[in-house]
Amino acid sequence: MAKGSESGPTPREQWDDVVAEACDKARSGSEAGTRVSRWGEVSKRVWFGPETTRPAGGMYLAQVARPQVPMGFLGSLDTVAGLGAVEGLRTLGVPARLAWPATIVDGTGRFLGAARCTGGYGEGGVFAVASMAVNMGEGECPVPQDGPDPLTPVSVVDLVGPGGAPAAADAADTVQSAVRTALDCWERGIAAGQGNAGPLGPVLGDWFDEMPLMGCGVRVLLPDGRVAAEGTLVGIDGWGRVTVRTDDGRDLEFSSGQVFLRPR
């Protein structure tokens, strides 16, 4: 994980600052969809032609949400936002996928970014803030990872090449818009009764079909790095709990607040 210099905040502090600003806006009554976005860019001037820019470092995004869903469902908003972020990145040509519970990876399971959510109460009532962080610059992977045994990191420019990289502002707008669409669709699904089996009901089928590591060997790690179980990832329920089938045939269930999954 990259560290900040003495003159600037660390990547985690940058992400925290974006989330805090969005929370302040929400407490002041800002409507759903209000955005906060920060990113880095570098410029390059060629001998013949205009100055060009490309994304650098990390891209940190947050937006206010006010979903009309049961309070107990708000804890799943990071997964829903992560699915939206993945869809937005795919629109930009980035081969993104969402690993459990809200980790953005590429097609080979390398760490591209993450989503998280928080919430509170203010002038406009209950709110949530969905936030995303994405590695952008070539060879630059500052977005912090949670849990032991970090995944190999990768960036957007590493995946699509400097010539295929979107302008940072365009990437931010595309991802934020896709997240808003995902949250709206999720809310409509809950209203239509698709959350009867849990808050992830509206998105569970599609996510199961494409989830990295589903049907593959995994290690279940505790926060201190100890191995809690090893086996095959065989299922996930509407509350986001995964099922791992051990080599001796036992089915063990885990929640995202308890453990981390890593390839076996």
Tab-separated table of C-alpha atoms in Angstrom:
chain	number	residue	atom	x	y	z
A	1	MET	CA	0.000	0.000	0.000
A	2	ALA	CA	1.392	3.361	-0.946
A	3	LYS	CA	2.068	5.866	1.800
A	4	GLY	CA	1.484	9.579	1.666
A	5	SER	CA	4.363	12.011	1.753
A	6	GLU	CA	4.946	14.435	4.578
A	7	SER	CA	3.161	17.098	2.522
A	8	GLY	CA	0.071	15.114	1.642
A	9	PRO	CA	-2.493	12.673	3.013
A	10	THR	CA	-2.180	8.923	2.654
A	11	PRO	CA	-4.488	7.113	0.225
A	12	ARG	CA	-6.664	5.935	3.102
A	13	GLU	CA	-6.899	9.484	4.400
A	14	GLN	CA	-7.879	10.696	0.924
A	15	TRP	CA	-10.645	8.114	0.784
A	16	ASP	CA	-11.768	8.951	4.322
A	17	ASP	CA	-11.855	12.653	3.445
A	18	VAL	CA	-14.114	12.033	0.441
A	19	VAL	CA	-16.476	9.937	2.577
A	20	ALA	CA	-16.493	12.555	5.337
A	21	GLU	CA	-17.332	15.338	2.876
A	22	ALA	CA	-20.218	13.312	1.433
A	23	CYS	CA	-21.481	12.585	4.959
A	24	ASP	CA	-21.373	16.300	5.807
A	25	LYS	CA	-23.419	17.062	2.702
A	26	ALA	CA	-25.916	14.341	3.599
A	27	ARG	CA	-26.306	15.600	7.176
A	28	SER	CA	-27.005	19.049	5.765
A	29	GLY	CA	-29.885	17.664	3.730
A	30	SER	CA	-28.276	17.027	0.328
A	31	GLU	CA	-30.391	14.848	-1.926
A	32	ALA	CA	-29.652	11.331	-3.114
A	33	GLY	CA	-27.049	11.254	-5.854
A	34	THR	CA	-24.973	14.150	-4.500
A	35	ARG	CA	-21.364	13.318	-5.404
A	36	VAL	CA	-17.873	13.910	-4.125
A	37	SER	CA	-15.003	12.869	-6.410
A	38	ARG	CA	-11.225	13.237	-6.245
A	39	TRP	CA	-8.513	11.886	-8.468
A	40	GLY	CA	-4.992	12.518	-9.656
A	41	GLU	CA	-3.789	13.347	-13.172
A	42	VAL	CA	-0.465	13.948	-14.836
A	43	SER	CA	0.148	15.985	-17.958
A	44	LYS	CA	2.453	15.243	-20.859
A	45	ARG	CA	3.379	17.602	-23.661
A	46	VAL	CA	4.550	16.156	-26.951
A	47	TRP	CA	6.623	17.969	-29.575
A	48	PHE	CA	3.780	18.059	-32.064
A	49	GLY	CA	0.297	18.174	-30.694
A	50	PRO	CA	-1.614	19.335	-27.633
A	51	GLU	CA	-0.801	18.604	-24.034
A	52	THR	CA	-2.443	15.383	-22.889
A	53	THR	CA	-3.335	14.113	-19.442
A	54	ARG	CA	-3.738	10.659	-18.025
A	55	PRO	CA	-5.073	9.433	-14.672
A	56	ALA	CA	-2.623	8.907	-11.848
A	57	GLY	CA	-2.736	7.416	-8.376
A	58	GLY	CA	-6.117	6.539	-6.953
A	59	MET	CA	-9.642	7.704	-7.753
A	60	TYR	CA	-11.833	8.227	-4.675
A	61	LEU	CA	-15.585	8.602	-5.094
A	62	ALA	CA	-18.576	8.924	-2.780
A	63	GLN	CA	-22.240	9.726	-3.187
A	64	VAL	CA	-25.226	10.278	-0.956
A	65	ALA	CA	-27.981	7.652	-0.971
A	66	ARG	CA	-31.356	7.717	0.727
A	67	PRO	CA	-32.787	4.305	-0.169
A	68	GLN	CA	-36.277	3.541	1.048
A	69	VAL	CA	-35.436	0.099	2.411
A	70	PRO	CA	-35.468	-1.514	5.873
A	71	MET	CA	-32.683	-0.192	8.101
A	72	GLY	CA	-31.192	-3.660	8.385
A	73	PHE	CA	-30.618	-3.713	4.630
A	74	LEU	CA	-28.288	-0.706	4.525
A	75	GLY	CA	-25.302	-2.852	5.481
A	76	SER	CA	-25.422	-4.463	2.039
A	77	LEU	CA	-25.134	-1.165	0.222
A	78	ASP	CA	-21.369	-1.582	-0.238
A	79	THR	CA	-21.926	-4.737	-2.305
A	80	VAL	CA	-24.601	-3.058	-4.435
A	81	ALA	CA	-22.380	-0.019	-4.967
A	82	GLY	CA	-19.491	-2.319	-5.840
A	83	LEU	CA	-21.573	-4.021	-8.504
A	84	GLY	CA	-22.439	-0.623	-9.937
A	85	ALA	CA	-18.800	0.447	-9.932
A	86	VAL	CA	-17.841	-2.747	-11.749
A	87	GLU	CA	-20.482	-2.086	-14.395
A	88	GLY	CA	-19.178	1.438	-14.879
A	89	LEU	CA	-15.589	0.247	-15.237
A	90	ARG	CA	-16.659	-2.338	-17.792
A	91	THR	CA	-18.283	0.432	-19.804
A	92	LEU	CA	-14.822	2.000	-19.921
A	93	GLY	CA	-13.278	-1.219	-21.212
A	94	VAL	CA	-11.836	-2.346	-17.868
A	95	PRO	CA	-12.299	-6.112	-17.204
A	96	ALA	CA	-13.607	-5.610	-13.669
A	97	ARG	CA	-15.439	-8.070	-11.428
A	98	LEU	CA	-16.701	-7.944	-7.844
A	99	ALA	CA	-15.205	-10.337	-5.314
A	100	TRP	CA	-16.830	-11.019	-1.953
A	101	PRO	CA	-17.988	-8.908	-0.285
A	102	ALA	CA	-17.125	-5.643	-2.079
A	103	THR	CA	-13.639	-5.948	-3.539
A	104	ILE	CA	-13.134	-4.857	-7.144
A	105	VAL	CA	-10.763	-7.155	-9.028
A	106	ASP	CA	-9.742	-7.827	-12.610
A	107	GLY	CA	-10.414	-11.032	-14.507
A	108	THR	CA	-7.502	-12.807	-12.820
A	109	GLY	CA	-8.378	-11.734	-9.299
A	110	ARG	CA	-5.889	-8.891	-8.905
A	111	PHE	CA	-6.916	-6.014	-6.631
A	112	LEU	CA	-8.281	-3.036	-8.559
A	113	GLY	CA	-10.233	-1.256	-5.854
A	114	ALA	CA	-13.013	-1.565	-3.295
A	115	ALA	CA	-16.375	-0.243	-2.206
A	116	ARG	CA	-17.625	0.570	1.258
A	117	CYS	CA	-20.583	2.316	2.845
A	118	THR	CA	-21.455	4.252	5.958
A	119	GLY	CA	-24.558	5.988	7.175
A	120	GLY	CA	-26.100	8.381	9.629
A	121	TYR	CA	-28.915	10.816	10.313
A	122	GLY	CA	-29.300	14.506	9.575
A	123	GLU	CA	-31.632	17.206	8.283
A	124	GLY	CA	-32.922	15.012	5.479
A	125	GLY	CA	-33.394	11.982	7.719
A	126	VAL	CA	-31.510	8.711	7.444
A	127	PHE	CA	-28.800	8.602	4.812
A	128	ALA	CA	-26.101	6.302	3.510
A	129	VAL	CA	-22.902	7.161	1.687
A	130	ALA	CA	-21.635	4.719	-0.929
A	131	SER	CA	-17.954	5.135	-1.690
A	132	MET	CA	-15.494	3.541	-4.099
A	133	ALA	CA	-11.748	3.694	-4.584
A	134	VAL	CA	-9.982	2.548	-7.761
A	135	ASN	CA	-6.306	2.241	-8.715
A	136	MET	CA	-5.892	4.381	-11.828
A	137	GLY	CA	-2.331	5.237	-12.872
A	138	GLU	CA	0.097	2.970	-14.684
A	139	GLY	CA	2.004	0.983	-12.070
A	140	GLU	CA	0.287	2.992	-9.332
A	141	CYS	CA	-1.820	0.990	-6.901
A	142	PRO	CA	-2.328	3.117	-3.794
A	143	VAL	CA	-5.828	2.024	-2.797
A	144	PRO	CA	-5.595	0.374	0.634
A	145	GLN	CA	-6.618	-3.244	1.063
A	146	ASP	CA	-8.283	-4.686	4.146
A	147	GLY	CA	-7.404	-8.037	5.655
A	148	PRO	CA	-4.351	-10.287	5.706
A	149	ASP	CA	-2.459	-11.680	2.710
A	150	PRO	CA	-3.237	-8.793	0.329
A	151	LEU	CA	-4.097	-9.558	-3.283
A	152	THR	CA	-1.699	-8.602	-6.068
A	153	PRO	CA	-2.680	-5.049	-7.079
A	154	VAL	CA	-3.315	-3.749	-10.592
A	155	SER	CA	-4.488	-0.422	-12.049
A	156	VAL	CA	-6.851	0.690	-14.799
A	157	VAL	CA	-3.994	1.908	-17.002
A	158	ASP	CA	-2.109	-1.347	-16.431
A	159	LEU	CA	-5.144	-3.194	-17.814
A	160	VAL	CA	-6.114	-1.010	-20.773
A	161	GLY	CA	-2.819	0.697	-21.605
A	162	PRO	CA	-2.104	4.453	-21.581
A	163	GLY	CA	-3.808	4.883	-24.949
A	164	GLY	CA	-7.007	3.216	-23.763
A	165	ALA	CA	-7.248	4.938	-20.410
A	166	PRO	CA	-10.221	7.266	-19.981
A	167	ALA	CA	-9.764	10.794	-18.716
A	168	ALA	CA	-10.051	10.733	-14.950
A	169	ALA	CA	-13.073	13.053	-14.957
A	170	ASP	CA	-14.875	10.830	-17.467
A	171	ALA	CA	-14.045	7.726	-15.440
A	172	ALA	CA	-15.365	9.327	-12.253
A	173	ASP	CA	-18.606	10.407	-13.932
A	174	THR	CA	-19.167	7.005	-15.549
A	175	VAL	CA	-18.572	5.058	-12.349
A	176	GLN	CA	-20.652	7.419	-10.192
A	177	SER	CA	-23.550	7.236	-12.676
A	178	ALA	CA	-23.395	3.434	-12.782
A	179	VAL	CA	-23.429	3.279	-8.987
A	180	ARG	CA	-26.496	5.524	-8.847
A	181	THR	CA	-28.256	3.282	-11.374
A	182	ALA	CA	-27.360	0.162	-9.383
A	183	LEU	CA	-28.666	1.656	-6.141
A	184	ASP	CA	-31.930	2.753	-7.787
A	185	CYS	CA	-32.477	-0.685	-9.342
A	186	TRP	CA	-31.739	-2.367	-6.023
A	187	GLU	CA	-34.233	-0.137	-4.219
A	188	ARG	CA	-36.920	-0.935	-6.783
A	189	GLY	CA	-36.182	-4.642	-6.418
A	190	ILE	CA	-36.588	-4.451	-2.654
A	191	ALA	CA	-39.883	-2.582	-3.084
A	192	ALA	CA	-41.053	-5.338	-5.445
A	193	GLY	CA	-40.491	-8.002	-2.785
A	194	GLN	CA	-37.164	-9.350	-4.019
A	195	GLY	CA	-35.632	-8.798	-0.597
A	196	ASN	CA	-37.751	-11.384	1.181
A	197	ALA	CA	-34.741	-13.689	1.436
A	198	GLY	CA	-32.373	-10.877	2.340
A	199	PRO	CA	-31.117	-7.486	1.161
A	200	LEU	CA	-29.060	-8.907	-1.710
A	201	GLY	CA	-32.068	-10.662	-3.229
A	202	PRO	CA	-32.390	-8.292	-6.218
A	203	VAL	CA	-28.754	-8.809	-7.282
A	204	LEU	CA	-27.889	-12.252	-5.925
A	205	GLY	CA	-28.530	-14.327	-9.057
A	206	ASP	CA	-26.414	-12.218	-11.364
A	207	TRP	CA	-23.630	-11.861	-8.820
A	208	PHE	CA	-23.520	-15.599	-8.111
A	209	ASP	CA	-23.148	-16.378	-11.812
A	210	GLU	CA	-20.050	-14.209	-12.214
A	211	MET	CA	-18.565	-14.096	-8.717
A	212	PRO	CA	-14.802	-14.683	-8.698
A	213	LEU	CA	-13.782	-17.845	-6.819
A	214	MET	CA	-17.283	-19.338	-6.895
A	215	GLY	CA	-16.715	-23.063	-7.312
A	216	CYS	CA	-12.977	-22.621	-6.691
A	217	GLY	CA	-10.681	-23.493	-3.819
A	218	VAL	CA	-10.425	-20.837	-1.122
A	219	ARG	CA	-8.763	-20.140	2.181
A	220	VAL	CA	-10.895	-18.504	4.863
A	221	LEU	CA	-8.665	-16.148	6.853
A	222	LEU	CA	-9.314	-14.517	10.202
A	223	PRO	CA	-8.319	-10.851	10.562
A	224	ASP	CA	-5.038	-11.893	12.225
A	225	GLY	CA	-4.142	-14.104	9.266
A	226	ARG	CA	-4.924	-17.470	10.808
A	227	VAL	CA	-6.690	-19.968	8.531
A	228	ALA	CA	-10.225	-20.643	9.768
A	229	ALA	CA	-11.063	-23.139	7.002
A	230	GLU	CA	-10.069	-24.338	3.557
A	231	GLY	CA	-12.298	-25.773	0.881
A	232	THR	CA	-14.463	-24.794	-2.080
A	233	LEU	CA	-16.678	-21.724	-2.265
A	234	VAL	CA	-20.089	-23.196	-3.084
A	235	GLY	CA	-22.715	-20.591	-2.225
A	236	ILE	CA	-23.869	-17.217	-0.994
A	237	ASP	CA	-27.217	-16.226	0.501
A	238	GLY	CA	-29.354	-13.113	0.424
A	239	TRP	CA	-27.619	-11.713	3.490
A	240	GLY	CA	-24.188	-12.001	1.906
A	241	ARG	CA	-23.054	-15.018	3.905
A	242	VAL	CA	-20.831	-17.388	1.951
A	243	THR	CA	-20.734	-21.164	2.246
A	244	VAL	CA	-17.435	-23.016	2.018
A	245	ARG	CA	-17.420	-26.816	1.632
A	246	THR	CA	-14.390	-28.280	3.348
A	247	ASP	CA	-12.417	-31.234	2.031
A	248	ASP	CA	-14.174	-33.547	4.506
A	249	GLY	CA	-17.620	-32.495	3.221
A	250	ARG	CA	-18.715	-30.004	5.878
A	251	ASP	CA	-20.537	-26.840	4.802
A	252	LEU	CA	-19.389	-23.836	6.833
A	253	GLU	CA	-21.046	-20.424	6.674
A	254	PHE	CA	-19.195	-17.133	7.126
A	255	SER	CA	-20.167	-13.456	7.281
A	256	SER	CA	-18.059	-10.704	5.784
A	257	GLY	CA	-17.410	-9.075	9.132
A	258	GLN	CA	-15.738	-12.239	10.396
A	259	VAL	CA	-13.331	-13.396	7.708
A	260	PHE	CA	-11.600	-12.753	4.391
A	261	LEU	CA	-11.512	-15.064	1.367
A	262	ARG	CA	-8.312	-15.713	-0.563
A	263	PRO	CA	-7.547	-18.142	-3.394
A	264	ARG	CA	-6.301	-21.468	-2.170
